[in-house]
Coordinates of C-alpha atoms and ligand atoms in Angstrom, one line a residue:
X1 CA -35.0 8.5 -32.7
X2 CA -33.0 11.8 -33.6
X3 CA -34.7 13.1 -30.5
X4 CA -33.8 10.9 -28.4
X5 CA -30.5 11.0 -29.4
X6 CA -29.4 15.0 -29.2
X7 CA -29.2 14.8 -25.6
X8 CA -26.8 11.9 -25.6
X9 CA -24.9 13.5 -28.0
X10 CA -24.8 16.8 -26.3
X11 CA -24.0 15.3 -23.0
X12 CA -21.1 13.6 -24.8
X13 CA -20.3 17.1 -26.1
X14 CA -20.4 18.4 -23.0
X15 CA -18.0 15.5 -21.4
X16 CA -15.4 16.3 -24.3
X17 CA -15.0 20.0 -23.3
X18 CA -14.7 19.5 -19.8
X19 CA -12.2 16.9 -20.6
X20 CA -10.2 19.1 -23.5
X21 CA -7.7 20.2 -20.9
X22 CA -7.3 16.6 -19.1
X23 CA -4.6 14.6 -19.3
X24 CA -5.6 11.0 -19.1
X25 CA -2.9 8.9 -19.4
X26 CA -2.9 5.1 -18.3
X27 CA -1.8 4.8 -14.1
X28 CA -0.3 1.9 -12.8
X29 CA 0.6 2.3 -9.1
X30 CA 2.6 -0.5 -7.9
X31 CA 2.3 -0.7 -3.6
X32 CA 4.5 -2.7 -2.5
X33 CA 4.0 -4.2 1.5
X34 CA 6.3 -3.8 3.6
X35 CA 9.2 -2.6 2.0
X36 CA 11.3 0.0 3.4
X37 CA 13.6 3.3 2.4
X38 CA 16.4 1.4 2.2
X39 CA 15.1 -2.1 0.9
X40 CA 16.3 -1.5 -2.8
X41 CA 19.5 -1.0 -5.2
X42 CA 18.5 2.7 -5.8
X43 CA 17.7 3.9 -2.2
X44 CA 21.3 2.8 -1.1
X45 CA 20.8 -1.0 -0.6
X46 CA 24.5 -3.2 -1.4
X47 CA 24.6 -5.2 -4.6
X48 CA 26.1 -7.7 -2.5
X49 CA 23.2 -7.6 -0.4
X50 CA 20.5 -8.0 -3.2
X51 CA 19.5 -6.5 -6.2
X52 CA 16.8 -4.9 -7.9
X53 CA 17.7 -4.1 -11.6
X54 CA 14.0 -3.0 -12.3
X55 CA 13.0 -0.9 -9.7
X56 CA 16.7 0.9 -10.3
X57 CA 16.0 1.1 -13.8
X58 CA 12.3 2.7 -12.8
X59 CA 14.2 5.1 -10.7
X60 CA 16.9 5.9 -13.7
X61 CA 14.1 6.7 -16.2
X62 CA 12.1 8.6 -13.9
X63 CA 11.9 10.8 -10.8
X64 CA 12.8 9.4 -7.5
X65 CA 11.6 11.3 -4.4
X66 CA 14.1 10.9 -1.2
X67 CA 10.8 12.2 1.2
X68 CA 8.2 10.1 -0.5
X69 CA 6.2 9.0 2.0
X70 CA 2.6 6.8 2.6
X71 CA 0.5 8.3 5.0
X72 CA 0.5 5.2 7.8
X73 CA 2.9 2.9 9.3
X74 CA 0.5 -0.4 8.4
X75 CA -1.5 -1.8 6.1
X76 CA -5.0 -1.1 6.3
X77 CA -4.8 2.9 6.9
X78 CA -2.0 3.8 4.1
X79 CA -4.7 1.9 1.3
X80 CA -7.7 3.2 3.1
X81 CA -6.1 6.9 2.6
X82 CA -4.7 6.2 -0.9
X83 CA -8.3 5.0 -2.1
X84 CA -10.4 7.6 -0.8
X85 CA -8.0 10.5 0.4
X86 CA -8.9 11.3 4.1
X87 CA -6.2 10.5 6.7
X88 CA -6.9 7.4 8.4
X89 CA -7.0 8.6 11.6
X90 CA -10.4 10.9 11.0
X91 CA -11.9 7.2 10.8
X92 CA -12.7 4.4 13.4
X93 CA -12.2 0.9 12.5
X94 CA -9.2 2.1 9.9
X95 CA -6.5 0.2 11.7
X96 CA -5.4 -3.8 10.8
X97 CA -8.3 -5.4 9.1
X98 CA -9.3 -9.1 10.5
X99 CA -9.6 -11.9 8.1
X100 CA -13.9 -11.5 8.5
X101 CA -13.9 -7.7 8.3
X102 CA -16.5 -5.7 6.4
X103 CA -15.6 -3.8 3.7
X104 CA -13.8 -0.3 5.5
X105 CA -15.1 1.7 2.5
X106 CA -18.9 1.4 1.4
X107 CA -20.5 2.8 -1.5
X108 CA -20.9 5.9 -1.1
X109 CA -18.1 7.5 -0.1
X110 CA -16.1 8.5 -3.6
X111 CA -12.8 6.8 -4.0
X112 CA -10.2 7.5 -6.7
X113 CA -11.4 4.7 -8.6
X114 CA -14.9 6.3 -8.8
X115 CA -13.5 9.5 -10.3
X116 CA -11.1 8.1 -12.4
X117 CA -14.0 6.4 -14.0
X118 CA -16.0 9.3 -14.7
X119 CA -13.1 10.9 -17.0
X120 CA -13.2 7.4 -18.6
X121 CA -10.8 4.8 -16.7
X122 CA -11.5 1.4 -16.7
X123 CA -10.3 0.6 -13.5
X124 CA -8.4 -2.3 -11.7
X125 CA -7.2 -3.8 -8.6
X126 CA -4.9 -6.8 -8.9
X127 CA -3.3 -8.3 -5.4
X128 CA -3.7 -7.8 -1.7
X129 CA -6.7 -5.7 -0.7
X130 CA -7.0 -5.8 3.1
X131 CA -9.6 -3.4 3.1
X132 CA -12.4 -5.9 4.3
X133 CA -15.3 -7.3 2.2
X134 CA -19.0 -7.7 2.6
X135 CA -21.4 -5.2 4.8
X136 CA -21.1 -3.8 7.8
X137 CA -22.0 -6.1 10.7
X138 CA -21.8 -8.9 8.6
X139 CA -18.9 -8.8 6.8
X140 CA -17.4 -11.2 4.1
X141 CA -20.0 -14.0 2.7
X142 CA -16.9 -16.5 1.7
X143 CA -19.5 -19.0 0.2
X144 CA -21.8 -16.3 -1.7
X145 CA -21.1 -12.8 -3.4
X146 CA -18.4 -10.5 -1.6
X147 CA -20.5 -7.5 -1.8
X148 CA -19.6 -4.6 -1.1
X149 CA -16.3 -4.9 -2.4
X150 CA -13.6 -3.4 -4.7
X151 CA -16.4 -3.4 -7.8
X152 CA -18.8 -1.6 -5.7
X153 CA -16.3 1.3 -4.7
X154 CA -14.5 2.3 -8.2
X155 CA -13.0 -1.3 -9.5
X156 CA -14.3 -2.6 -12.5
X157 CA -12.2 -5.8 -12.2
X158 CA -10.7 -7.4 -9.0
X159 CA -8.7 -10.3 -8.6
X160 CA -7.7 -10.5 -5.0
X161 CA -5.9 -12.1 -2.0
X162 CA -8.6 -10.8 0.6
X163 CA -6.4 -10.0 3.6
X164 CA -2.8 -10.7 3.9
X165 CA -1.2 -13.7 3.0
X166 CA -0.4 -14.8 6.9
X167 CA -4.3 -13.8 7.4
X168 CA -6.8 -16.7 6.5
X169 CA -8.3 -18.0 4.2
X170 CA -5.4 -18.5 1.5
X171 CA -8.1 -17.9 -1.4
X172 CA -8.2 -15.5 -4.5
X173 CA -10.8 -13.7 -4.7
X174 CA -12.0 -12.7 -8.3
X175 CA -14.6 -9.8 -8.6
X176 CA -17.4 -10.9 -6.2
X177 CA -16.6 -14.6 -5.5
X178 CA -13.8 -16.7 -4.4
X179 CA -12.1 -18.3 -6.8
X180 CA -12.5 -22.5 -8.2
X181 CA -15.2 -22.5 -4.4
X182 CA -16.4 -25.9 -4.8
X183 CA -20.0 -25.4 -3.5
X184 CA -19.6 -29.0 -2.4
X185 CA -16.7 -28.0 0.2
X186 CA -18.3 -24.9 1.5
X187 CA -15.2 -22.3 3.0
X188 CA -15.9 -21.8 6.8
X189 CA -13.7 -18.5 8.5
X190 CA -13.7 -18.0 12.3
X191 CA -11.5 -16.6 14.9
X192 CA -11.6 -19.4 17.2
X193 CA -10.5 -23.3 16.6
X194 CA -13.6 -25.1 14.7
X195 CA -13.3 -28.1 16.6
X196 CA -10.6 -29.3 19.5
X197 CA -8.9 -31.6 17.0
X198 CA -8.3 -29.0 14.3
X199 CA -4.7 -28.9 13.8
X200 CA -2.8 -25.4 14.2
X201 CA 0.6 -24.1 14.9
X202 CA 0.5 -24.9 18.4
X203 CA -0.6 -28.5 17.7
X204 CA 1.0 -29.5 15.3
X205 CA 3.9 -27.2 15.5
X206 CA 6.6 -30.1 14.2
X207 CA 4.8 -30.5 10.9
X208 CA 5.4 -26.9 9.9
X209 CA 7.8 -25.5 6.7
X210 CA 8.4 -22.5 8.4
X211 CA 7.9 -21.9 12.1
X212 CA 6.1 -18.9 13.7
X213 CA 7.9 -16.5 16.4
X214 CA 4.8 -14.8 17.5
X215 CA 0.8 -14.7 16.8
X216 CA 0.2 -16.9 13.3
X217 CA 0.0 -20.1 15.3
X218 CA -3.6 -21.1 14.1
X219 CA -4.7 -23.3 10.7
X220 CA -2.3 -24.7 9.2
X221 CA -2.3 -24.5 4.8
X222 CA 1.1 -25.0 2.8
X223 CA 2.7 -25.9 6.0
X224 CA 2.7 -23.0 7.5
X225 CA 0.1 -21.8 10.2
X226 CA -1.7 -18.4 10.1
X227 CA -3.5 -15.4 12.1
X228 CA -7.4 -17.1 12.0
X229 CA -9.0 -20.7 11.4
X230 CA -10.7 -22.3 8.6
X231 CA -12.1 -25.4 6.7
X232 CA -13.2 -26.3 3.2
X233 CA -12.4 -24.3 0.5
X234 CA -9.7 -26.8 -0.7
X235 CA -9.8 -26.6 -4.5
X236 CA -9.7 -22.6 -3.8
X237 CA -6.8 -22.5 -2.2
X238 CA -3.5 -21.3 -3.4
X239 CA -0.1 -21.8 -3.1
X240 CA 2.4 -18.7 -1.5
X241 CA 5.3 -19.6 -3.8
X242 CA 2.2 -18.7 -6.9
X243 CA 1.2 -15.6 -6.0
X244 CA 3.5 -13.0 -7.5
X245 CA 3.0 -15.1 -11.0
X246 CA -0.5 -14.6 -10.4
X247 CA -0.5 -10.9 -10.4
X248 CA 1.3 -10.5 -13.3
X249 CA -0.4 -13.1 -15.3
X250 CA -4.2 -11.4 -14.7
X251 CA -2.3 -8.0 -14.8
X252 CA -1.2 -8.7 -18.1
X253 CA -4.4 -10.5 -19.3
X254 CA -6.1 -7.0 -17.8
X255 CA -3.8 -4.6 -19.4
X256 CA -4.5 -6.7 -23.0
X257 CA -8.0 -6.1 -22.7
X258 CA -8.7 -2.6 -21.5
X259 CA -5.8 -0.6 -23.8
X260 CA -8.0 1.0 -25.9
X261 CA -8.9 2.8 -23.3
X262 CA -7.2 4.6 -20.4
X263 CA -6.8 2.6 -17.9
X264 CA -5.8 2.7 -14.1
X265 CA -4.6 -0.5 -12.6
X266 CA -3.6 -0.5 -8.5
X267 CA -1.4 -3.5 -8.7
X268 CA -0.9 -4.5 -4.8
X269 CA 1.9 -6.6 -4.7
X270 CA 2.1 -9.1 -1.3
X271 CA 5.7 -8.8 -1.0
X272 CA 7.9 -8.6 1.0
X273 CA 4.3 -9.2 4.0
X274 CA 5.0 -12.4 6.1
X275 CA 5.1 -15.5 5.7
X276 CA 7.9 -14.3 3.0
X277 CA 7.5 -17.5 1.2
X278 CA 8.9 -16.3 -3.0
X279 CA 8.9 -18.4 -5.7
X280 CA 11.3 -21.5 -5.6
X281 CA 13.2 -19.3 -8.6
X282 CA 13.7 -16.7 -6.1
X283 CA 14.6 -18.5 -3.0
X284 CA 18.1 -17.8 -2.4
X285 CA 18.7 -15.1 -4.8
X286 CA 19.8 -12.8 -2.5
X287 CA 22.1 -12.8 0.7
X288 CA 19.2 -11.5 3.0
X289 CA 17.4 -15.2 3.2
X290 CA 13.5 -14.9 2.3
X291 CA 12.7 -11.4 3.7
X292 CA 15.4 -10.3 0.5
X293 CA 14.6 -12.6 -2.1
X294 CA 10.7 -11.8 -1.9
X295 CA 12.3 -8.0 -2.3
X296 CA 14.0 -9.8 -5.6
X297 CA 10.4 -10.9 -6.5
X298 CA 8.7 -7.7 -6.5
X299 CA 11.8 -6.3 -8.4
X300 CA 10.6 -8.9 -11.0
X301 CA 6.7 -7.9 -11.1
X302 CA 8.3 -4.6 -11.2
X303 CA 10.1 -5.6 -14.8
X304 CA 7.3 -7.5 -15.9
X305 CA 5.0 -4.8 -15.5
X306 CA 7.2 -2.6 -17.4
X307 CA 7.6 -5.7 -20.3
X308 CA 3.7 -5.8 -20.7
X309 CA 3.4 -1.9 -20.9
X310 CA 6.1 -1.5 -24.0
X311 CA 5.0 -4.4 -25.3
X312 CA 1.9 -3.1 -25.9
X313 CA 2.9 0.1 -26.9
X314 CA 2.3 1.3 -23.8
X315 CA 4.7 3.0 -22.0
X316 CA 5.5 6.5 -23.5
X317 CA 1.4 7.0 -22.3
X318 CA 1.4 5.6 -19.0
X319 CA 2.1 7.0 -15.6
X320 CA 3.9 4.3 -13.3
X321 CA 4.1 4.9 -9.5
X322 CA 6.3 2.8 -7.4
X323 CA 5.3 3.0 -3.5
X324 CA 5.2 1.2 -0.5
X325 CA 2.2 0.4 2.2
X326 CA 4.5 1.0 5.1
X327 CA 8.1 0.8 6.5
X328 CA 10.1 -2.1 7.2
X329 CA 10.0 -4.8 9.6
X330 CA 12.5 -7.8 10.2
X331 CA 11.1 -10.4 12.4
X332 CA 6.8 -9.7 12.1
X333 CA 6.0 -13.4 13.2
X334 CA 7.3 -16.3 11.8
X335 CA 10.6 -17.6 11.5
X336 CA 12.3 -16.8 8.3
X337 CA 16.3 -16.0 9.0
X338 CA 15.3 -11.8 8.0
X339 CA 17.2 -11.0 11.4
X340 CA 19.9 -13.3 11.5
X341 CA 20.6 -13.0 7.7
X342 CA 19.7 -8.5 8.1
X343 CA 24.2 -8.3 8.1
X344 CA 24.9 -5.2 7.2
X345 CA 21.4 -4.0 5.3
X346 CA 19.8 -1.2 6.3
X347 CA 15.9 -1.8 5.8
X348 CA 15.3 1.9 6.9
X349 CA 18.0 2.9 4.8
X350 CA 19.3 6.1 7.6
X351 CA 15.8 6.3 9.1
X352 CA 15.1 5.0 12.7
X353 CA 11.9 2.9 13.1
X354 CA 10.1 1.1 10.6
X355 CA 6.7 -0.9 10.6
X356 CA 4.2 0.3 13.1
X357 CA 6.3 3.3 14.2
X358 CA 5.7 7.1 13.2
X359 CA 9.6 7.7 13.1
X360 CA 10.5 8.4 9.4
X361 CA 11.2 4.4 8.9
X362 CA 7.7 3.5 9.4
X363 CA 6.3 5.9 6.8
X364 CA 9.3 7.0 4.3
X365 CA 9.4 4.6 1.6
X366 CA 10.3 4.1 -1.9
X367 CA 8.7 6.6 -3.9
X368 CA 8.9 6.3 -7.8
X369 CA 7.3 8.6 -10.6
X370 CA 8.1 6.9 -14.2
X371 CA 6.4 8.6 -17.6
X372 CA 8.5 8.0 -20.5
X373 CA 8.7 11.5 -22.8
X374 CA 6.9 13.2 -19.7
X375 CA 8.8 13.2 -16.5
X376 CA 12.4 14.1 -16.8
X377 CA 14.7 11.6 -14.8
X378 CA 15.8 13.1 -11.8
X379 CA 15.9 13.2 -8.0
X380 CA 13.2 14.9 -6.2
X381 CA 13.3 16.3 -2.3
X382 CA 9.7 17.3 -2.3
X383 CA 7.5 16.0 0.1
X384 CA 4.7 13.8 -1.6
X385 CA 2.5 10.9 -0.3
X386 CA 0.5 8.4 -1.4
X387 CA -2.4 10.2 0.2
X388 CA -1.9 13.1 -2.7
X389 CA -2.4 10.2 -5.1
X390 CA -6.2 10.6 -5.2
X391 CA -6.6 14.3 -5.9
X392 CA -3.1 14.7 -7.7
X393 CA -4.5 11.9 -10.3
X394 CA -8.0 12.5 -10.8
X395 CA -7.5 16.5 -11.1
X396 CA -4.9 15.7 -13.9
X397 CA -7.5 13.6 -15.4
X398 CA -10.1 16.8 -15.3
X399 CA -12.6 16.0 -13.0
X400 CA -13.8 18.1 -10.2
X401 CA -13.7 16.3 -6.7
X402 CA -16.7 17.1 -4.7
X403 CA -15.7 19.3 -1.7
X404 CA -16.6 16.6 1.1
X405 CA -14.0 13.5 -0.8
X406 CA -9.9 13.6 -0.4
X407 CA -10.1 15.7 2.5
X408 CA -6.5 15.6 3.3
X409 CA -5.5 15.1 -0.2
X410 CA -3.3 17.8 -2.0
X411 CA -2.8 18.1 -5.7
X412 CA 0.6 18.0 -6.3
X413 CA 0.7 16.7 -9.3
X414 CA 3.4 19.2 -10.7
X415 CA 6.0 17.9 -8.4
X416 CA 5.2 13.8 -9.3
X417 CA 5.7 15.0 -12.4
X418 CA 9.3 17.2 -11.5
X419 CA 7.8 20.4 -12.9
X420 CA 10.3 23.5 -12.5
X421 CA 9.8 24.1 -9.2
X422 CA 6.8 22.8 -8.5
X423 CA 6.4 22.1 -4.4
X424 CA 5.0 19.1 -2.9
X425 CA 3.4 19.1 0.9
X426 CA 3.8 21.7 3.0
X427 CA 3.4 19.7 5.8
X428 CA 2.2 15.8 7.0
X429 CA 0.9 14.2 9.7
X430 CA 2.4 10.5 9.8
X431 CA -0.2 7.8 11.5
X432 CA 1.1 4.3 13.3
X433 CA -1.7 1.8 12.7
X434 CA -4.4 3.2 15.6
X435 CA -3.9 6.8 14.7
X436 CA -5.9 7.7 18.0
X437 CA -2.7 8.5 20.0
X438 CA 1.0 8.6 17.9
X439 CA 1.4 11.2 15.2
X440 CA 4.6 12.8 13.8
X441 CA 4.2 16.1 12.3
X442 CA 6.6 17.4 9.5
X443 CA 6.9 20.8 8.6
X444 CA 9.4 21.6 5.9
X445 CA 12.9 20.0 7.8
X446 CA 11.1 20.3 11.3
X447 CA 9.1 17.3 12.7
X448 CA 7.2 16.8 16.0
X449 CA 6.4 13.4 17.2
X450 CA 3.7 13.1 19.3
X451 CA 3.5 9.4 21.4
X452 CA 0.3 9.6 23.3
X453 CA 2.0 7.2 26.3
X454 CA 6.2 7.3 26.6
X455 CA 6.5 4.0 24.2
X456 CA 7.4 3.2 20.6
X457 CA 7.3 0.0 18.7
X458 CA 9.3 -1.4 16.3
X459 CA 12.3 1.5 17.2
X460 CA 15.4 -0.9 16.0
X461 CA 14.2 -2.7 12.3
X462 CA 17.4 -5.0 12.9
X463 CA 16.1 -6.6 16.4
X464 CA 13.1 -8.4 17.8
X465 CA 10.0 -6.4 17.9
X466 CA 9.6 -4.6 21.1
X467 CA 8.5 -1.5 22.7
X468 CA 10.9 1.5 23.3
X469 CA 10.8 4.1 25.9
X470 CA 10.1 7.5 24.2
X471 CA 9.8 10.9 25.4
X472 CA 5.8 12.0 25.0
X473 CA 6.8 15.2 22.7
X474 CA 9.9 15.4 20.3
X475 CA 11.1 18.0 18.4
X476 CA 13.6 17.0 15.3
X477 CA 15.7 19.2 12.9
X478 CA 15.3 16.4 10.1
X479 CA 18.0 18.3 8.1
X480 CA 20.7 18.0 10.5
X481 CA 19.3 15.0 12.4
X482 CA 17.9 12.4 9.9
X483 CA 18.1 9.5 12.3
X484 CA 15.8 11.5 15.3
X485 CA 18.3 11.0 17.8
X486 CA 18.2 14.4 19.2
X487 CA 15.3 15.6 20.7
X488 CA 15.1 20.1 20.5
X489 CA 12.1 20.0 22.1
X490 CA 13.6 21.6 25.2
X491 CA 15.6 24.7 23.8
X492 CA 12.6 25.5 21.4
X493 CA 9.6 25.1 23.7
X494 CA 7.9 27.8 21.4
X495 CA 8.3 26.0 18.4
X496 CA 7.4 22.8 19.7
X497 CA 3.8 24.6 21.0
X498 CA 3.5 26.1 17.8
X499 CA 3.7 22.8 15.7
X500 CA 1.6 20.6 18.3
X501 CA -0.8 23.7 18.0
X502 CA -0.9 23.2 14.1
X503 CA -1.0 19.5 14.1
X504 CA -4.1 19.8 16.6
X505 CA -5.9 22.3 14.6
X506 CA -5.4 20.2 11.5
X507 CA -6.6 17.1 13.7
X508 CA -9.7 19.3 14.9
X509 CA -10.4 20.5 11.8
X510 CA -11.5 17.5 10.1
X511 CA -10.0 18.4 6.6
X512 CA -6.6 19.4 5.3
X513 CA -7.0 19.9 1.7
X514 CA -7.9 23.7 0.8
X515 CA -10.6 23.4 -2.0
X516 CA -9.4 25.7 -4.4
X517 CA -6.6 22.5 -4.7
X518 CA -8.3 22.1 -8.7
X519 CA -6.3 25.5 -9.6
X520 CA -3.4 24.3 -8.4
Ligands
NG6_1 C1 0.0 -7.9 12.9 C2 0.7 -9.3 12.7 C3 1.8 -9.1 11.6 C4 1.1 -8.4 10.4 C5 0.4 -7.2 10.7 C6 -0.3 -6.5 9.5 C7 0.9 -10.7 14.6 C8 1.7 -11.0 15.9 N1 1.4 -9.7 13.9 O1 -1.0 -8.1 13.9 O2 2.4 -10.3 11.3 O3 0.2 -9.3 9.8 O4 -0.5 -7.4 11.7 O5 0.6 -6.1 8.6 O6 0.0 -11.4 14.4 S1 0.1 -5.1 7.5 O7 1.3 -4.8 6.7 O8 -0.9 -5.8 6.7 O9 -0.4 -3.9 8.1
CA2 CA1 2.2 -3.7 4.9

């Protein structure tokens, strides 16, 4: 018996002194969708507008950066990079993920989650995933086991809205299964009508609570039609006005079970993603119609999450990051008054673009570091991104990151944290949601754009989607010229050379993070 013990116990040993210098605090990062630089109280939006007391208290407690940034103007490629550190772009199949996509990351290929586990996280994602489900070529099995998924790529626990909320099916999805499936009323998922009478947008476009402006004209489910088709699965499905409830309750339940140890919980809100559809106690709480009171809803997950953590006694051990998936957007398909009721708000806060664009809009978010005791409260001009998340985190934590994982993920863990001058990026390449053709390239206060063909989307938050003429290469002073409205790229040709030069090299190169990044 002793034998066979000493090796556990030295291993354990072992585990302790490579730990003695970590720092393992709990990490919640909080990701909201679609919310942009100027979307809340403490980035400049007007009281009068909306308000968001939590988030602003978030920011007063703790560090708020004004060039926080995630790494791509959509969904799928700013999670894909936040999980597993490489820019999206070094990946096919990164961009939008379909309602029946396989699972983007396989096991395999280390994520966060995997190293936060080694030094000892029990580790959680609560909310929208959108990072597929189910293996390659095949892709989600709604009726069986969704493997691989979250648990097979660093989660110990999921509890999920698959895709996005205006993507089918309208399901939880709770570790490997969907949610109350009644085997009886099997969950079919297609991209193309089931049968000529099944009733969609187009069909049955009267019926609807909320009318679609472009795309999300196909099943129908709490009167509102969506992106995709499907049948069955009734006693699964859920209710939009629910979901925010639903992420704090199993957050919360979560959080009470896994205390006693650290813990790192990736809690993925849906809002403000079309259809905006808040809670009936949020509808109408702020002048913006839907598109602002679902901003009023996160601002309450926001204080809820903050409740649970000092409730438990929590919060002077626990790191809190506040971030956003991607820019802003005011009319992304359905009909919900965010463009006539926009007034005076400023979504993009003084940034041009939002939502699919690789002007600062589209990528320049809300970026929050909270650690009671820890952090000093401040303001914080250094250029961090959720991208930096994965090596920042799990270097903190004391764990060595193999050489080939978070490629283009820096540690900059002083700067989250508002060290003395501790420096964030030296440089970032910002993605759209392809990231075979647009980038932008900041370097300190200079940026190039880069638009493979002469057209941007998305340009003007405050009107109608639609494609803008662009010149192919820009060159912006961001200092003197926050809005990108000049273009220098003609009285400093060299420059302009020298940057694309960079950004090419670092494109070519197929890693950005320099490995020593540990000693940081
Ligand atoms: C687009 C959808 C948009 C949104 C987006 C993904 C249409 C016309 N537009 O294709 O509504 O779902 O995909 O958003 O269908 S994201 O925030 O998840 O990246
Ligand atoms: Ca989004």
């Amino acid at each position: 018996m002793k034998f066979k013990l000493l090796p556990i116990f030295a291993i354990s040993t072992l585990i302790s002194l490579a730990l003695l210098h970590a720092d393992t605090p709990n990490i919640v990062v909080i990701m909201a969708d679609d919310l942009g630089y100027g979307d809340v109280g403490c980035y400049g939006a007007k009281p009068k507008n909306l308000k968001t007391p939590h988030i602003d208290q978030l920011a007063k407690e703790g560090l708020r950066f004004t060039s926080g940034y995630c790494s791509a103007s959509t969904c799928t490629p700013t999670r894909y990079s936040f999980l597993t550190g490489n820019y999206a772009f070094r990946r096919e199949g990164t961009g939008i993920a379909p309602p029946n996509g396989p699972s983007i990351i396989q096991p395999g290929e280390t994520t966060i989650g995997d190293l936060l586990k080694k030094a000892g996280y029990k580790t959680a994602v609560i909310g929208k995933w959108h990072l597929g489900l189910g293996a390659p070529g095949k892709g989600p099995d709604w009726n069986g086991q969704l493997k691989p998924g979250p648990r097979e790529i660093g989660f110990d626990y999921n509890f999920l809205l698959p895709t996005t909320n205006d993507r089918v099916p309208q399901v939880y999805v709770e570790n490997d299964r969907v949610l109350n499936l009644d085997p009886k009323d099997p969950l079919w998922v297609g991209h193309k009508k089931p049968t000529p009478e099944h009733p969609t947008g187009i069909s049955h476009r009267d019926t609807l609570k909320m009318d679609w402006s472009h795309g999300h004209n196909g099943t129908i489910h709490n009167g509102i039609s969506r992106i995709g088709f499907y049948t069955g699965g009734h006693a699964a499905r859920f209710r939009d006005e629910d979901l925010a409830d639903k992420w704090v309750e199993k957050s919360e339940e979560w959080i009470k079970e896994n205390k006693d140890s650290p813990f790192f919980l990736f809690f993925a809100s849906h809002d403000l993603h079309v259809p905006r559809i808040p809670h009936e106690r949020f509808q109408g709480k702020s002048a913006l119609s839907y598109r602002g009171d679902a901003i009023v809803q996160l601002d309450w997950c926001v204080g809820e999450l903050v409740r649970i953590l000092k409730e438990q006694n929590l919060d002077e051990n626990t790191m809190v990051i506040f971030c956003s998936d991607n820019g802003p957007v005011g009319d992304d398909g359905y009909k919900d008054g965010a463009l006539e009721y926009m007034g005076d708000h400023k979504s993009a806060g003084p940034y041009k673009g939002g939502k699919y664009s690789i002007f600062e809009g589209g990528t320049r978010t809300p970026f929050i570091t909270w650690w009671p005791g820890k952090i000093k409260p401040g303001v914080s001009d250094e250029i961090v991104c959720t991208i930096d998340l994965a090596t920042s985190l799990v270097s903190q934590a004391g764990v060595s990151i193999p050489e080939e994982a978070f490629v283009d993920s820096q540690n900059i863990m002083s700067a989250l944290l508002g060290k003395n001058g501790a420096k964030g990026r030296e440089h970032l390449i910002q993605q759209d949601n392809g990231g075979r053709g647009n980038f932008g390239f900041r370097k300190g206060n200079w940026k190039l754009l880069r638009h493979a063909k002469k057209m941007a989307r998305n340009v003007k938050v405050e009107e109608t989607l639609a494609n803008t003429n662009v010149e192919q290469l820009t060159l912006i002073n961001l200092e003197e010229d926050p809005r990108e409205s000049k273009n220098l790229a003609k009285s400093n040709p060299d420059l302009v050379e020298k940057l694309n030069a960079e950004l090419q090299s670092i494109l070519d190169a197929g890693r950005s993070r320099q490995t020593d990044s540990l000693s940081q």
